[in-house]
Structure formats: structure tokens, C-alpha cells
XYZ file of N, CA and C in Angstrom:
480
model
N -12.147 19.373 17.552
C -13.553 19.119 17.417
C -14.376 20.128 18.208
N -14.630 19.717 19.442
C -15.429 20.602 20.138
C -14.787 22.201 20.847
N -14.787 23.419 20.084
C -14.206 24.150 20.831
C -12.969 24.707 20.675
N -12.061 24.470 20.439
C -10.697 24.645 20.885
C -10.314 26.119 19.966
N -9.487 26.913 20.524
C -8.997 28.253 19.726
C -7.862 27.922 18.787
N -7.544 27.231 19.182
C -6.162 26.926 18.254
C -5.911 25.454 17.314
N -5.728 25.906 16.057
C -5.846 24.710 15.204
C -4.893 23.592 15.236
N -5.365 22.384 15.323
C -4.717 21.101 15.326
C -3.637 20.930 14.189
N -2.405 20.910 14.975
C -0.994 20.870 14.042
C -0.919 19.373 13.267
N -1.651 18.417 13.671
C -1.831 17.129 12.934
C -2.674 17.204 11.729
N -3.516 18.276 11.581
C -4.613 17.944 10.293
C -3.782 18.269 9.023
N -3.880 17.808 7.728
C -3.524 18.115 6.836
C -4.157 19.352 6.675
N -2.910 20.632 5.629
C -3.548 21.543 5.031
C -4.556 21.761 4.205
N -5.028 22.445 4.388
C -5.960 22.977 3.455
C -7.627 22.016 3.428
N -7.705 20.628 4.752
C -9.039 20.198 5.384
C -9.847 21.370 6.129
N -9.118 21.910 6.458
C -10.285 22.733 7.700
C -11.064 21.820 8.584
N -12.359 22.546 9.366
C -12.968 21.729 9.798
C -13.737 20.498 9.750
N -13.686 20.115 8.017
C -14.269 19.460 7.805
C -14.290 17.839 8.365
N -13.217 18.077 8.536
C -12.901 16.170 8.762
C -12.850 15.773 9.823
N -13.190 14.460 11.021
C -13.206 14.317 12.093
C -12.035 13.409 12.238
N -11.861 13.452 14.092
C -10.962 12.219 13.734
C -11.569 10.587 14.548
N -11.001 10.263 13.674
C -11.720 8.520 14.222
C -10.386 8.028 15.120
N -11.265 7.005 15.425
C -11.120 6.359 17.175
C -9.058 5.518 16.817
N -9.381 4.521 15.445
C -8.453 4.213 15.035
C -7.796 3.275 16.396
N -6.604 2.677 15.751
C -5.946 1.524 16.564
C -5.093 2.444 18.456
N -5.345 3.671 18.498
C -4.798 4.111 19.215
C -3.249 4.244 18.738
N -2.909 4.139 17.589
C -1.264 4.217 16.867
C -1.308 5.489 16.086
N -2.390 6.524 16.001
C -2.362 7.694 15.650
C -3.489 7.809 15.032
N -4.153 9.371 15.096
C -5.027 9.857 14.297
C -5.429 9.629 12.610
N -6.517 8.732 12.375
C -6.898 8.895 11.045
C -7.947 10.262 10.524
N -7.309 11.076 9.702
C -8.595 11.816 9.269
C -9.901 10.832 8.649
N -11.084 11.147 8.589
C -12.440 10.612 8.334
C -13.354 11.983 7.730
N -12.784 12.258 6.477
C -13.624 13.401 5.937
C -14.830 13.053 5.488
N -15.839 14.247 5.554
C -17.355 14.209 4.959
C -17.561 12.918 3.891
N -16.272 12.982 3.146
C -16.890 12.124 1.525
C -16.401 10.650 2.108
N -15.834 10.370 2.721
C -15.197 9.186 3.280
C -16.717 8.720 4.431
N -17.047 9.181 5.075
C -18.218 9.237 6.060
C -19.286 8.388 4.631
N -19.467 9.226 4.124
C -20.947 9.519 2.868
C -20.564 7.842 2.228
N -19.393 8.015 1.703
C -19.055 6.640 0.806
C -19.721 5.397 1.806
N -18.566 5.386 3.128
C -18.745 4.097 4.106
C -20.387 3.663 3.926
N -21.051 5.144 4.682
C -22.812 4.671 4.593
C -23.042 4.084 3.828
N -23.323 4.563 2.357
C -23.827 4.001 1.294
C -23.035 2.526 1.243
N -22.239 2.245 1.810
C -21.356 0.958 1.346
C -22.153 0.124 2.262
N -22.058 0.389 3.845
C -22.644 -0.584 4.823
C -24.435 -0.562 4.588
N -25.287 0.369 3.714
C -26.454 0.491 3.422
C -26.560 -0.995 2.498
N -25.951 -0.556 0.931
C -25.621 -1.906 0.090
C -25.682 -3.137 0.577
N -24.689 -3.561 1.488
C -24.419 -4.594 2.380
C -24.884 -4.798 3.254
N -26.610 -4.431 3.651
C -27.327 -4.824 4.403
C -27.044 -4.915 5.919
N -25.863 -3.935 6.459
C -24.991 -3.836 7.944
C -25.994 -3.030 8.750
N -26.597 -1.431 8.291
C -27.568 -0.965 8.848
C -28.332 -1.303 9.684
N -28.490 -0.586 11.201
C -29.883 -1.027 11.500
C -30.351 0.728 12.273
N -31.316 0.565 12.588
C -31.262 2.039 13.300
C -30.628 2.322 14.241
N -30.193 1.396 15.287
C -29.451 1.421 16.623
C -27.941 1.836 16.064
N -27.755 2.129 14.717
C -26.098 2.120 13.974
C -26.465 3.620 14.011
N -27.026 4.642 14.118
C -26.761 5.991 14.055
C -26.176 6.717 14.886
N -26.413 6.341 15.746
C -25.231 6.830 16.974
C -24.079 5.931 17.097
N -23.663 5.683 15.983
C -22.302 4.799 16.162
C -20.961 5.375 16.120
N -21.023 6.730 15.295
C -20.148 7.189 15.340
C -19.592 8.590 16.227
N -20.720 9.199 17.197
C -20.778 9.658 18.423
C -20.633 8.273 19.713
N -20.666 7.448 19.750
C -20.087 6.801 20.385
C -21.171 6.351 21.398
N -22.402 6.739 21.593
C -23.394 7.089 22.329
C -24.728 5.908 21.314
N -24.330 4.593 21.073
C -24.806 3.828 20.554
C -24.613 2.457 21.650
N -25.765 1.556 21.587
C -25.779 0.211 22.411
C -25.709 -0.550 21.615
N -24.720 -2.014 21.894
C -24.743 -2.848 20.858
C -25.915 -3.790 20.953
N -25.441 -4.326 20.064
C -26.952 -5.219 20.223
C -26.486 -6.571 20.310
N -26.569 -7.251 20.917
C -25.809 -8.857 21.734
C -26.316 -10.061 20.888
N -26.885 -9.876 19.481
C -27.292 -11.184 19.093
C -26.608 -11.203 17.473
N -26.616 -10.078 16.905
C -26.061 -9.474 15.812
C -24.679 -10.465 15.539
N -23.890 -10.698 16.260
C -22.603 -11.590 16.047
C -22.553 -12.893 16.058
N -23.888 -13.254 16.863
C -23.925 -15.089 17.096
C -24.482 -15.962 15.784
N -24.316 -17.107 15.962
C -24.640 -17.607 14.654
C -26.602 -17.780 13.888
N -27.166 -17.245 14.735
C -28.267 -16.946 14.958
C -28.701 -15.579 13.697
N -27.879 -14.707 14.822
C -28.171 -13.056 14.281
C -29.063 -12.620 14.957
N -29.815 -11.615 14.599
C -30.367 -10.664 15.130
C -31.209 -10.642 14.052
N -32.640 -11.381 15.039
C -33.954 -11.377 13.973
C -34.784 -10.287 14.236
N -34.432 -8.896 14.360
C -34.866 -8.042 14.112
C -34.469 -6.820 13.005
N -33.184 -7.082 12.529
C -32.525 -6.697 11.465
C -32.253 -5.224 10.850
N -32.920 -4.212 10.016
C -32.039 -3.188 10.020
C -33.514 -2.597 11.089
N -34.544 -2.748 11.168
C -35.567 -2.081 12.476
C -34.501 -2.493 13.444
N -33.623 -2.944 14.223
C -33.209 -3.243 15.604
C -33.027 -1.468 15.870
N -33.357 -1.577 17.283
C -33.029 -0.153 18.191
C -31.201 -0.100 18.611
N -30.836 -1.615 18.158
C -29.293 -1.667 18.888
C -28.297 -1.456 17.907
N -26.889 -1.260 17.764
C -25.899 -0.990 16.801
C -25.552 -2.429 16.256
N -25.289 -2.570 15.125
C -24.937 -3.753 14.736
C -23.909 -3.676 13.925
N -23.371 -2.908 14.038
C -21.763 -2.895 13.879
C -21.031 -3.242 15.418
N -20.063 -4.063 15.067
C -18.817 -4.558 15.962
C -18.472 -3.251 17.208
N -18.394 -3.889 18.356
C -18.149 -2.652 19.603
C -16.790 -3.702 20.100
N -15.909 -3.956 19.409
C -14.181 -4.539 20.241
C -13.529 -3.427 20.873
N -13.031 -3.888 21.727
C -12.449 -3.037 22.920
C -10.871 -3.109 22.913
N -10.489 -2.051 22.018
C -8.958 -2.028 22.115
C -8.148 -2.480 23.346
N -8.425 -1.979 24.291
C -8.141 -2.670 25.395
C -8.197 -4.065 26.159
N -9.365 -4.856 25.368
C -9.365 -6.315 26.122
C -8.006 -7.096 25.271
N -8.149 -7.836 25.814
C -6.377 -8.716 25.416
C -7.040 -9.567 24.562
N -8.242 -10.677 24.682
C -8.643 -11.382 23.883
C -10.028 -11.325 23.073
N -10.562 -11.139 21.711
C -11.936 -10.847 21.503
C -12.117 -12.540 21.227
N -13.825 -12.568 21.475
C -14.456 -13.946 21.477
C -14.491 -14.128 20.222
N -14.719 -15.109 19.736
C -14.307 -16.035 18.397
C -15.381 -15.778 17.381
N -16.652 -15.482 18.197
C -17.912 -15.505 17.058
C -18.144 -13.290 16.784
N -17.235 -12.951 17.472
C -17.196 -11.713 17.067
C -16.005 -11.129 16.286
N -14.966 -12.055 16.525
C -14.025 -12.284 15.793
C -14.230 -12.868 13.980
N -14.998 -13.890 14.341
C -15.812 -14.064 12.655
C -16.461 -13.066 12.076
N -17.570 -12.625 13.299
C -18.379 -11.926 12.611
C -17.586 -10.578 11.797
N -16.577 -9.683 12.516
C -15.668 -8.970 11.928
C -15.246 -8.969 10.726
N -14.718 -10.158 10.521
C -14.100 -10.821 9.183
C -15.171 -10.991 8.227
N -16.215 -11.623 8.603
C -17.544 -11.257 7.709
C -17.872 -10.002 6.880
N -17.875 -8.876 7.835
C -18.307 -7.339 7.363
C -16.559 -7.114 6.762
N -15.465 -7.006 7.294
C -14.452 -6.497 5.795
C -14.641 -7.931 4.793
N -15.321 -8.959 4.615
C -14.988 -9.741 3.564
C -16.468 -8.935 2.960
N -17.495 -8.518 3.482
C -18.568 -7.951 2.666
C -18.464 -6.109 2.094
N -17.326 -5.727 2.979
C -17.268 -4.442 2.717
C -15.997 -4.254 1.720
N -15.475 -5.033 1.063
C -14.136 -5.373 0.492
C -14.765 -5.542 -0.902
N -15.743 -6.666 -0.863
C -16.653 -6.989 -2.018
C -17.438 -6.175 -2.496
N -18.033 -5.507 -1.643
C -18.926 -3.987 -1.756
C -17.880 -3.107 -2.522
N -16.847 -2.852 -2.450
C -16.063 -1.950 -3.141
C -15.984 -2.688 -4.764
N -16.213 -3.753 -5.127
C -15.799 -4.470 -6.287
C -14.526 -3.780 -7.031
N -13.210 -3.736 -6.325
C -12.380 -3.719 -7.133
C -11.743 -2.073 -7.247
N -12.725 -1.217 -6.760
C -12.152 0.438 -6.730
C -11.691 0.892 -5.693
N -10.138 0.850 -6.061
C -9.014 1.376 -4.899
C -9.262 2.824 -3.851
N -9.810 3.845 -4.587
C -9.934 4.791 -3.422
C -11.257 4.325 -2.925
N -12.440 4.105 -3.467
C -13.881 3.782 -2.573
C -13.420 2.874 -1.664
N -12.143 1.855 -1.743
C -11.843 0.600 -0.553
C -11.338 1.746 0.538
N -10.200 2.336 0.050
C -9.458 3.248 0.960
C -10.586 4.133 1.848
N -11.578 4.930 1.236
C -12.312 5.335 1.863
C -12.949 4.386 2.931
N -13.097 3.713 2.508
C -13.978 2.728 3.093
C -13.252 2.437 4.647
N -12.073 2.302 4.166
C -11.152 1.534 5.344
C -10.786 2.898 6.568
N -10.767 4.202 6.048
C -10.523 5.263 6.703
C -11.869 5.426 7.709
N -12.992 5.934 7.473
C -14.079 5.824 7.771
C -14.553 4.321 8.605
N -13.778 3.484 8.556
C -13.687 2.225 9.889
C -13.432 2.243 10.900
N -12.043 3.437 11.126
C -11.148 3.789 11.967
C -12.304 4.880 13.229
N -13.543 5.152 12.997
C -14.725 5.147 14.020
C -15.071 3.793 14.377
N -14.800 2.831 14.013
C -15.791 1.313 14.559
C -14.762 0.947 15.363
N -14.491 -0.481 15.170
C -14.667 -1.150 15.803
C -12.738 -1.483 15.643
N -11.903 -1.132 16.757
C -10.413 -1.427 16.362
C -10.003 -2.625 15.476
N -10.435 -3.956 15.699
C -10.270 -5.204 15.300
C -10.645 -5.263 13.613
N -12.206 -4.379 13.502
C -12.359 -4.377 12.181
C -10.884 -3.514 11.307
N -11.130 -2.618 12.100
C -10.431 -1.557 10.490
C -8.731 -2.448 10.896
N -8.331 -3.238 11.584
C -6.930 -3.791 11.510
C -7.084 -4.446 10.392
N -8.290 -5.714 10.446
C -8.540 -6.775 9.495
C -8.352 -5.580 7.774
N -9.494 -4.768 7.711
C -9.478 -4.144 7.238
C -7.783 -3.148 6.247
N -7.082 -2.450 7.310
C -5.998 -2.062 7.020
C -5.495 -3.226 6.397
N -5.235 -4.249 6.681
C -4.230 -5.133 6.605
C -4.526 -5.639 4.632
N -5.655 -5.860 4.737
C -6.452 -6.064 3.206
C -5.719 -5.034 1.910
N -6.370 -3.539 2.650
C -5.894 -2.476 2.250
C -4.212 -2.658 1.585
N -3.466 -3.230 2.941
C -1.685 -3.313 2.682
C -1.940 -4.320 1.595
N -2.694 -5.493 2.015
C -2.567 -6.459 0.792
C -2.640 -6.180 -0.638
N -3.903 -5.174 -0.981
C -3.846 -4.860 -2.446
C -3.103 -4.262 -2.684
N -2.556 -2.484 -2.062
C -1.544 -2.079 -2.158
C 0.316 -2.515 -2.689
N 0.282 -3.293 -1.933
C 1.619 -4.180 -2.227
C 1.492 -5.913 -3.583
N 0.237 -5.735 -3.638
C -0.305 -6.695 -4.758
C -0.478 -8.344 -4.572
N -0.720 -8.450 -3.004
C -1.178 -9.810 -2.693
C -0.021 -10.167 -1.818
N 1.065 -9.310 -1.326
C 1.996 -9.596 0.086
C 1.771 -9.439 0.967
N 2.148 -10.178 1.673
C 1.872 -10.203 2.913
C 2.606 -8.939 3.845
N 1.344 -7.895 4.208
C 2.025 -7.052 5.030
C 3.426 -6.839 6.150
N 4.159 -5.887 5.781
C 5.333 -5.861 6.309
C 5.317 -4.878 7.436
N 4.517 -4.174 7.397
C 4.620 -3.656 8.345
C 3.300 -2.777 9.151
N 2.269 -2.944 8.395
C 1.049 -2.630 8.850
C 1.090 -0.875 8.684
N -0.280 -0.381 8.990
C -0.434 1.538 8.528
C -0.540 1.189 7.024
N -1.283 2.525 6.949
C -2.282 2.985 5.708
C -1.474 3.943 5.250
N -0.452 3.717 3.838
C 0.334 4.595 2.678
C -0.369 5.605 2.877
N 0.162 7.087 2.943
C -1.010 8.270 1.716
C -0.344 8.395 0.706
């Protein structure tokens, strides 16, 4: 990303610079190319997830916004100054229950948002791997589900 003289032996050939890499489960690098980026937006735009505080979400340099997950919400909506996408912390051992729903909420709305088209889901699910760890698992796991045709994942990770 920033700098470096020598090219990253993990990127697939023939990406170049184009593609970043997302945060992902800490179990390895997902590429997150331009069209994968472009798709997600327009998907979380659709699905009403947006707010302005979500633009720095994927520089990392975004504040969440503390009401967005409760059963309430966040009555300031896509005007909020705060991120309203999911901030889970790979690292805590347990996430709280109403952010834990709320999670499951956005892949049951971003799943539906795809209506049915296998690479726009895939994109979708790649381009997660910047949010929020907990989402893109829920997420991956969906992904394994259609993939394998309604089984129950065997072993978790995203086929190419």
C-alpha cells in the first residue's frame, strides 16, 4: 500500500496496484478490488446502511456511532457524523448481543440486496473483509452456504 519498493508476493497476477487489502478475520489477506469496493457501496447505499460518518470507514479513521445497534437506532440516520457500520473487535472474546443482532441484520439485508447474483454476493462479501470481523464471518459463512447449496459449512474460507 503505502510505499514499499518491492511487490507483494501474495497479490494475484496481473492486479497491480489496484486492489487493497482488507482487515479480514486475521486468517489471511483478502484482496478488495476497485469493482468489489464500487459494488459493496451501491449495495449498502440500496439498503439504507449509509450515513456520512461511514466514509472514513474504510481508512479506519471513522467513529462509531453508539446508538445505530440498539433497539432504538440512531435517529439521525444517513445525516449522522458517526459510522454506522459495525466496529467488532477481533480481539474481544465476547461481542454484546444487540450488536451481535444488529450484524446479522446488515448480512440478512446485504444477502437480500444481492437478490440471488452469485458474484455481486461474493463481491459483496470480499469488500466486508474492511468492516467489521464478526460481519464478513456471518457473511463468509452464507457465502459457504450457497456455494455448497444449503450445507452446513465444513470448514469455513472463501473458494476462488
Amino acid at each position: 500500500e503505502a510505499g514499499g519498493a518491492s511487490p507483494d508476493p501474495r497479490k494475484k497476477p496481473g492486479r497491480g496496484d489496484r486492489s487493497v487489502k482488507g482487515g479480514g478475520d486475521g486468517d489471511g489477506q483478502v484482496e478488495v478490488t476497485p469493482e468489489d469496493r464500487k459494488v459493496f457501496d451501491q449495495v449498502i447505499i440500496e439498503c439504507g446502511l449509509w450515513s456520512k460518518g461511514c466514509e472514513q470507514h474504510n481508512t479506519r479513521k471513522c467513529r462509531p456511532c453508539h446508538y445505530v445497534h440498539c433497539k432504538s437506532g440512531c435517529s439521525n440516520g444517513g445525516e449522522c457524523d458517526f459510522c454506522h457500520f459495525p466496529h467488532t473487535d477481533k480481539n474481544r472474546q465476547r461481542i454484546g448481543m444487540s450488536k451481535r443482532l444488529y450484524c446479522k441484520g446488515i448480512a440478512q439485508l446485504l444477502e437480500d440486496a444481492c437478490q440471488g447474483d452469485g458474484v455481486k454476493f461474493q463481491q459483496v462479501v470480499r469488500a466486508s473483509s474492511t468492516m467489521s470481523s464478526y460481519l464478513h464471518s456471518i457473511l463468509l459463512e452464507r457465502l459457504q452456504q450457497k456455494l455448497t447449496g444449503g450445507a452446513s459449512p465444513s470448514g469455513g474460507g472463501l473458494a476462488d
